[in-house]
């Protein structure tokens, strides 16, 4: 090679070196923990995104360094705090610790979870990150070593029944461990409207009796006690109470008694299935419930649960005895009961699912469970195990297996229930020899959100005030009927859809414009969960009805209120006329709400075997049990049931030897 050629080659290499060096110098670099340089993953900064959750947009702010997601914050939103809050905390922790988007939605908070995950993904994109890579980077979950603990009483399930049992057991001197398979306590109680049925002389003395209700009472005097089966003694006592009430001369004050509540529970629950099998509530269980609702209400209040001073009728309750929670929904039970349990020393284990009861010499002595990461858990119980896992409303296959009441109950039907209501306790109990009762009867909630199946997302007040119309603007049922009657009627309407019509005075909205679940009316109107108009004519147009159809129907209904008589459907109790704008229409469709059957229990909440004998060490309360509500539950009886029998179960377990 000549000197000239050599010089050219060296020059070319120098140019190439400069180009490479320049290109490399244009890339963002950062030092890792060892001090060496590596390429940036994100454009450092703070980014925001808002994605649709259950009740509106969920605003999320994400902060990045050039290597990591360092902070995630959720802004003000309309999601249910007791459900979405723990879900957000769990997801944020998993995303940041694992630096991953490969996280699972939290059971019970699917829509809220998806909103958070989608918002973080959007922020990653804004920061120039690789969403696909982060989705492929799964967070490591490693099962730990066996956790073994012992307590006097082990409670399975952290809803209202479980917390009542835990508090009651602790108050009776027992050490208590409560497990819950979700990330937070609450179960179906958290999703409930929170209405509690009970006679209440103090509050009901301030409520007015109307002619329709008085006529119903007088009608009972014409009935024969023997027509009420084993409830005949209670009915005879009720007849004596009614006579005394009528003879008192003061019939302006609302009448009620534990006996009337028991008879309503009997009437509401007596049903015949598709195979001709008749079912009615167990007399001892029903009367134990109705005789103890008021003492239990006072007990709950002593634990921080707050009720309003109003008496109304929740849908399907049959009588104005429904007490409303001051906090609106079931969080008003869960939050104070959880705080009280912690004060009493109850150990709470979240994300811990019961798997199998431990039985020794015919007695239930503990439970095998599992953490969500696969860690095995063994809990031994010196005195007993209380099963409070709820029903199986969110288990379509189990519903299909047992249903003998509804001619068509598709597995695709939505539910008001938490996704965790999968019948775990019923399965565990049956394997332990428990008797099952009433399993074929499933209650549908007639007034559920057509898209989500949830109770929330609408506006209405007490059952007296509600007016149901179909897509033609016509009433089709007595709105004061039992829930299965209402659901059957709704299923017969076009598209199985109807509207609850309210006006300003019957909407149940707070002065701040929120419904009982805390949903904001402006958000509900914006997403068409509720329709609103200043006049009934305009509301009808929005709903696609004949312009005068709704006006004519409500005018007729208002005349029934004036006369105290509903010749069309026999409604026996009315609220005020619907005549003050704005007017509201909430679209509704039936969904699965309550599974009537479950573990058979006695009045001490002891679980019974096939021979109606108590299984030693085994107790149950709440929707996991059967026998109280028979074929159809009265609205407002569930909260009364879970607290009353939860309290009894805790007492019984703590006092066992």
Short mmCIF file of C-alpha atoms in Angstrom, two decimals, residues 197-522:
data_model
loop_
_atom_site.label_atom_id
_atom_site.label_comp_id
_atom_site.label_asym_id
_atom_site.label_seq_id
_atom_site.Cartn_x
_atom_site.Cartn_y
_atom_site.Cartn_z
CA UNK A 197 -86.00 -3.99 58.13
CA UNK A 198 -87.23 -3.82 61.71
CA UNK A 199 -90.24 -2.86 63.75
CA UNK A 200 -89.34 0.31 65.62
CA UNK A 201 -91.98 1.79 67.96
CA UNK A 202 -90.02 5.01 68.45
CA UNK A 203 -89.60 5.88 64.78
CA UNK A 204 -92.84 4.35 63.58
CA UNK A 205 -94.79 6.40 66.12
CA UNK A 206 -93.72 9.41 64.08
CA UNK A 207 -94.85 7.87 60.77
CA UNK A 208 -98.40 8.19 59.45
CA UNK A 209 -100.73 5.28 58.73
CA UNK A 210 -102.66 5.56 55.47
CA UNK A 211 -105.97 4.09 54.39
CA UNK A 212 -104.44 1.52 52.06
CA UNK A 213 -102.23 0.06 54.78
CA UNK A 214 -105.13 0.17 57.23
CA UNK A 215 -107.26 -1.78 54.77
CA UNK A 216 -104.51 -4.40 54.49
CA UNK A 217 -104.42 -4.78 58.28
CA UNK A 218 -108.19 -5.15 58.53
CA UNK A 219 -108.05 -7.79 55.83
CA UNK A 220 -105.94 -10.03 58.06
CA UNK A 221 -108.84 -10.23 60.52
CA UNK A 222 -110.85 -12.10 57.89
CA UNK A 223 -108.15 -14.73 57.37
CA UNK A 224 -108.02 -18.12 59.07
CA UNK A 225 -104.84 -18.80 61.11
CA UNK A 226 -104.60 -22.37 59.79
CA UNK A 227 -104.03 -20.92 56.30
CA UNK A 228 -100.63 -19.75 57.56
CA UNK A 229 -99.34 -23.24 58.33
CA UNK A 230 -96.85 -23.44 61.17
CA UNK A 231 -97.00 -19.64 61.41
CA UNK A 232 -100.59 -19.94 62.75
CA UNK A 233 -99.62 -19.09 66.38
CA UNK A 234 -97.82 -15.95 65.20
CA UNK A 235 -100.77 -15.01 63.00
CA UNK A 236 -103.22 -15.40 65.90
CA UNK A 237 -101.04 -13.09 67.99
CA UNK A 238 -100.96 -10.61 65.09
CA UNK A 239 -104.76 -10.65 64.82
CA UNK A 240 -105.01 -9.80 68.54
CA UNK A 241 -102.53 -6.93 68.04
CA UNK A 242 -104.53 -5.57 65.11
CA UNK A 243 -107.79 -5.67 67.10
CA UNK A 244 -106.14 -3.84 69.98
CA UNK A 245 -104.75 -1.25 67.55
CA UNK A 246 -108.14 -0.66 65.91
CA UNK A 247 -109.93 -0.48 69.25
CA UNK A 248 -107.44 2.07 70.56
CA UNK A 249 -109.01 4.74 68.39
CA UNK A 250 -105.56 5.96 67.34
CA UNK A 251 -105.04 4.56 63.88
CA UNK A 252 -103.17 7.51 62.48
CA UNK A 253 -99.82 6.21 63.69
CA UNK A 254 -98.10 3.49 61.66
CA UNK A 255 -98.68 0.00 63.06
CA UNK A 256 -95.96 -2.65 63.11
CA UNK A 257 -94.75 -5.58 65.20
CA UNK A 258 -92.31 -8.49 65.01
CA UNK A 259 -95.31 -10.69 64.27
CA UNK A 260 -96.40 -8.64 61.24
CA UNK A 261 -92.79 -8.70 60.00
CA UNK A 262 -92.75 -12.49 60.42
CA UNK A 263 -96.00 -12.91 58.50
CA UNK A 264 -94.73 -10.67 55.70
CA UNK A 265 -91.51 -12.73 55.56
CA UNK A 266 -93.61 -15.89 55.38
CA UNK A 267 -95.88 -14.50 52.66
CA UNK A 268 -92.95 -13.11 50.69
CA UNK A 269 -91.01 -16.37 50.87
CA UNK A 270 -93.71 -18.97 50.29
CA UNK A 271 -93.14 -20.15 46.73
CA UNK A 272 -93.54 -23.18 44.45
CA UNK A 273 -90.81 -24.17 42.02
CA UNK A 274 -91.07 -25.48 38.47
CA UNK A 275 -91.33 -29.05 39.76
CA UNK A 276 -94.28 -28.30 42.02
CA UNK A 277 -92.24 -28.25 45.23
CA UNK A 278 -93.47 -25.70 47.77
CA UNK A 279 -91.14 -23.90 50.14
CA UNK A 280 -91.71 -21.49 53.02
CA UNK A 281 -89.52 -19.96 55.69
CA UNK A 282 -88.45 -22.01 58.68
CA UNK A 283 -90.71 -20.85 61.51
CA UNK A 284 -88.04 -20.85 64.21
CA UNK A 285 -85.50 -19.03 62.05
CA UNK A 286 -87.97 -16.41 60.80
CA UNK A 287 -89.31 -15.59 64.26
CA UNK A 288 -85.78 -15.51 65.69
CA UNK A 289 -84.95 -12.95 63.02
CA UNK A 290 -88.01 -10.73 63.43
CA UNK A 291 -87.91 -10.81 67.25
CA UNK A 292 -84.27 -9.72 67.26
CA UNK A 293 -84.01 -7.10 64.52
CA UNK A 294 -84.50 -4.13 66.84
CA UNK A 295 -82.02 -5.30 69.53
CA UNK A 296 -79.53 -6.07 66.77
CA UNK A 297 -80.04 -2.62 65.25
CA UNK A 298 -79.26 -1.07 68.62
CA UNK A 299 -76.20 -3.34 68.91
CA UNK A 300 -74.98 -2.23 65.48
CA UNK A 301 -75.45 1.40 66.48
CA UNK A 302 -73.30 0.76 69.56
CA UNK A 303 -70.58 -0.33 67.13
CA UNK A 304 -70.72 2.93 65.21
CA UNK A 305 -73.28 2.05 62.53
CA UNK A 306 -75.51 5.08 61.97
CA UNK A 307 -79.08 5.04 60.70
CA UNK A 308 -81.27 7.99 59.73
CA UNK A 309 -84.46 8.80 61.62
CA UNK A 310 -86.62 7.99 58.59
CA UNK A 311 -88.75 4.90 57.95
CA UNK A 312 -89.55 3.87 54.39
CA UNK A 313 -90.10 0.84 52.18
CA UNK A 314 -87.22 -0.49 50.16
CA UNK A 315 -88.30 -2.23 46.94
CA UNK A 316 -90.03 -5.52 47.79
CA UNK A 317 -90.24 -4.95 51.57
CA UNK A 318 -94.07 -4.94 51.70
CA UNK A 319 -94.29 -2.52 54.67
CA UNK A 320 -92.73 0.78 55.81
CA UNK A 321 -90.13 -0.64 58.22
CA UNK A 322 -86.92 -0.12 56.23
CA UNK A 323 -84.24 1.87 58.08
CA UNK A 324 -81.70 3.71 55.94
CA UNK A 325 -78.01 3.96 56.69
CA UNK A 326 -76.79 7.50 57.25
CA UNK A 327 -73.84 6.80 54.95
CA UNK A 328 -76.22 5.62 52.23
CA UNK A 329 -74.73 2.26 51.31
CA UNK A 330 -73.24 -0.80 52.98
CA UNK A 331 -69.96 0.98 53.63
CA UNK A 332 -71.85 2.48 56.58
CA UNK A 333 -71.83 -1.02 58.10
CA UNK A 334 -68.46 -2.31 56.94
CA UNK A 335 -66.30 0.64 57.95
CA UNK A 336 -67.40 1.00 61.60
CA UNK A 337 -67.65 -2.76 62.12
CA UNK A 338 -64.13 -3.22 60.75
CA UNK A 339 -62.80 -0.50 63.05
CA UNK A 340 -64.55 -2.07 66.03
CA UNK A 341 -63.17 -5.51 65.16
CA UNK A 342 -59.62 -4.19 65.03
CA UNK A 343 -60.13 -2.42 68.37
CA UNK A 344 -61.29 -5.75 69.82
CA UNK A 345 -58.15 -7.53 68.67
CA UNK A 346 -59.62 -9.43 65.74
CA UNK A 347 -56.85 -10.46 63.36
CA UNK A 348 -57.87 -9.80 59.75
CA UNK A 349 -56.17 -11.68 56.90
CA UNK A 350 -56.99 -10.30 53.45
CA UNK A 351 -56.42 -12.06 50.11
CA UNK A 352 -56.85 -15.36 51.93
CA UNK A 353 -59.34 -17.82 50.45
CA UNK A 354 -60.87 -20.65 52.44
CA UNK A 355 -60.35 -24.01 50.75
CA UNK A 356 -61.31 -26.87 53.07
CA UNK A 357 -62.65 -27.42 56.57
CA UNK A 358 -60.51 -29.49 58.93
CA UNK A 359 -62.52 -32.15 60.75
CA UNK A 360 -61.31 -34.31 63.62
CA UNK A 361 -63.54 -36.88 65.33
CA UNK A 362 -66.61 -35.39 63.68
CA UNK A 363 -65.87 -31.85 64.84
CA UNK A 364 -64.82 -28.87 62.71
CA UNK A 365 -61.54 -27.75 64.26
CA UNK A 366 -60.09 -25.47 61.63
CA UNK A 367 -59.69 -24.47 58.03
CA UNK A 368 -57.19 -24.80 55.23
CA UNK A 369 -56.82 -21.64 53.17
CA UNK A 370 -54.54 -20.09 50.57
CA UNK A 371 -53.12 -16.62 49.92
CA UNK A 372 -53.41 -15.14 46.44
CA UNK A 373 -49.72 -15.83 45.83
CA UNK A 374 -50.26 -19.51 46.58
CA UNK A 375 -48.97 -19.46 50.14
CA UNK A 376 -50.76 -22.20 52.13
CA UNK A 377 -52.52 -21.25 55.35
CA UNK A 378 -53.76 -23.50 58.15
CA UNK A 379 -56.00 -21.94 60.80
CA UNK A 380 -56.95 -24.01 63.84
CA UNK A 381 -60.05 -23.10 65.86
CA UNK A 382 -60.29 -24.00 69.54
CA UNK A 383 -64.04 -23.34 69.64
CA UNK A 384 -65.41 -23.15 66.13
CA UNK A 385 -65.45 -21.94 62.55
CA UNK A 386 -68.09 -19.45 61.34
CA UNK A 387 -68.84 -19.62 57.61
CA UNK A 388 -69.93 -16.23 56.22
CA UNK A 389 -68.82 -16.37 52.59
CA UNK A 390 -72.09 -15.27 50.99
CA UNK A 391 -74.07 -16.91 48.21
CA UNK A 392 -73.35 -18.02 44.65
CA UNK A 393 -74.94 -15.22 42.62
CA UNK A 394 -71.69 -14.62 40.70
CA UNK A 395 -71.25 -18.30 39.80
CA UNK A 396 -73.28 -18.82 36.58
CA UNK A 397 -72.61 -22.55 36.39
CA UNK A 398 -73.70 -23.11 39.97
CA UNK A 399 -76.84 -21.06 39.34
CA UNK A 400 -77.57 -23.22 36.31
CA UNK A 401 -76.98 -26.41 38.28
CA UNK A 402 -79.40 -25.58 41.09
CA UNK A 403 -82.09 -23.28 39.61
CA UNK A 404 -85.58 -24.78 39.74
CA UNK A 405 -87.54 -21.53 39.94
CA UNK A 406 -86.93 -19.54 36.77
CA UNK A 407 -87.90 -21.09 33.41
CA UNK A 408 -84.94 -19.35 31.81
CA UNK A 409 -81.93 -18.17 33.79
CA UNK A 410 -79.13 -17.73 31.23
CA UNK A 411 -75.55 -17.98 32.44
CA UNK A 412 -74.97 -14.64 30.72
CA UNK A 413 -77.41 -12.81 33.02
CA UNK A 414 -75.61 -10.09 34.93
CA UNK A 415 -75.55 -9.87 38.71
CA UNK A 416 -75.57 -7.20 41.38
CA UNK A 417 -73.13 -9.34 43.35
CA UNK A 418 -69.42 -9.03 43.94
CA UNK A 419 -67.52 -11.43 41.65
CA UNK A 420 -66.35 -13.17 44.83
CA UNK A 421 -69.86 -14.53 45.54
CA UNK A 422 -69.09 -17.93 44.05
CA UNK A 423 -70.54 -20.31 46.66
CA UNK A 424 -67.22 -21.30 48.26
CA UNK A 425 -68.68 -21.74 51.74
CA UNK A 426 -71.58 -23.84 50.48
CA UNK A 427 -69.17 -26.18 48.69
CA UNK A 428 -66.88 -26.45 51.73
CA UNK A 429 -69.84 -27.01 54.02
CA UNK A 430 -71.40 -29.71 51.87
CA UNK A 431 -68.09 -31.60 51.78
CA UNK A 432 -68.09 -31.45 55.58
CA UNK A 433 -71.50 -33.11 55.72
CA UNK A 434 -73.73 -30.04 55.93
CA UNK A 435 -77.34 -30.18 54.81
CA UNK A 436 -78.29 -27.82 51.99
CA UNK A 437 -81.73 -26.23 51.82
CA UNK A 438 -83.63 -24.09 49.31
CA UNK A 439 -80.88 -24.21 46.68
CA UNK A 440 -83.23 -24.05 43.68
CA UNK A 441 -84.56 -20.57 44.47
CA UNK A 442 -82.70 -17.53 43.20
CA UNK A 443 -83.88 -13.93 43.52
CA UNK A 444 -83.59 -11.47 40.66
CA UNK A 445 -83.32 -7.77 41.38
CA UNK A 446 -85.85 -6.21 38.98
CA UNK A 447 -84.28 -2.75 39.05
CA UNK A 448 -80.66 -3.29 38.00
CA UNK A 449 -78.51 -1.31 35.59
CA UNK A 450 -79.08 -2.77 32.08
CA UNK A 451 -75.38 -2.67 31.18
CA UNK A 452 -73.56 -3.43 34.42
CA UNK A 453 -76.19 -5.37 36.35
CA UNK A 454 -75.45 -3.28 39.43
CA UNK A 455 -77.90 -1.63 41.79
CA UNK A 456 -76.20 1.72 41.47
CA UNK A 457 -76.38 4.19 38.61
CA UNK A 458 -79.97 5.37 38.98
CA UNK A 459 -82.29 7.63 40.96
CA UNK A 460 -85.34 6.72 43.03
CA UNK A 461 -86.52 6.80 46.62
CA UNK A 462 -88.79 4.53 48.66
CA UNK A 463 -90.97 1.88 46.99
CA UNK A 464 -94.10 3.91 47.74
CA UNK A 465 -92.87 6.61 45.38
CA UNK A 466 -91.64 4.49 42.49
CA UNK A 467 -93.49 4.23 39.19
CA UNK A 468 -92.49 1.59 36.64
CA UNK A 469 -93.31 2.10 32.96
CA UNK A 470 -92.32 0.10 29.90
CA UNK A 471 -90.97 1.42 26.60
CA UNK A 472 -94.51 2.46 25.62
CA UNK A 473 -94.84 4.59 28.76
CA UNK A 474 -97.35 2.19 30.38
CA UNK A 475 -97.33 0.83 33.93
CA UNK A 476 -97.21 -2.96 34.01
CA UNK A 477 -97.04 -4.05 37.67
CA UNK A 478 -97.79 -3.13 41.28
CA UNK A 479 -94.53 -1.45 42.26
CA UNK A 480 -95.13 -2.38 45.92
CA UNK A 481 -94.97 -6.12 45.15
CA UNK A 482 -92.34 -8.70 46.04
CA UNK A 483 -89.14 -8.70 44.01
CA UNK A 484 -89.79 -11.91 42.10
CA UNK A 485 -93.21 -10.60 41.06
CA UNK A 486 -91.59 -7.40 39.82
CA UNK A 487 -88.80 -9.27 38.05
CA UNK A 488 -91.19 -11.64 36.27
CA UNK A 489 -93.24 -8.68 35.05
CA UNK A 490 -90.09 -6.86 33.88
CA UNK A 491 -88.86 -9.90 31.95
CA UNK A 492 -92.09 -9.84 29.96
CA UNK A 493 -91.52 -6.28 28.71
CA UNK A 494 -89.92 -5.44 25.36
CA UNK A 495 -86.15 -5.96 25.61
CA UNK A 496 -86.75 -6.83 29.29
CA UNK A 497 -86.37 -3.11 29.90
CA UNK A 498 -88.40 -0.59 31.90
CA UNK A 499 -87.99 2.86 33.44
CA UNK A 500 -88.38 4.07 37.01
CA UNK A 501 -90.05 7.47 36.76
CA UNK A 502 -89.43 10.09 39.46
CA UNK A 503 -89.82 13.80 39.89
CA UNK A 504 -87.83 16.27 41.97
CA UNK A 505 -89.53 15.17 45.18
CA UNK A 506 -89.30 11.40 44.65
CA UNK A 507 -85.83 11.11 43.12
CA UNK A 508 -84.05 10.49 46.41
CA UNK A 509 -81.25 12.85 45.38
CA UNK A 510 -79.31 14.65 48.09
CA UNK A 511 -79.05 18.46 48.10
CA UNK A 512 -75.63 17.95 46.50
CA UNK A 513 -77.21 16.05 43.60
CA UNK A 514 -76.05 12.56 44.54
CA UNK A 515 -77.99 9.31 44.83
CA UNK A 516 -77.71 6.85 47.71
CA UNK A 517 -74.56 5.29 46.19
CA UNK A 518 -72.87 8.65 45.88
CA UNK A 519 -73.26 8.84 42.10
CA UNK A 520 -73.43 12.42 40.80
CA UNK A 521 -76.61 13.16 38.84
CA UNK A 522 -74.74 15.14 36.18
#
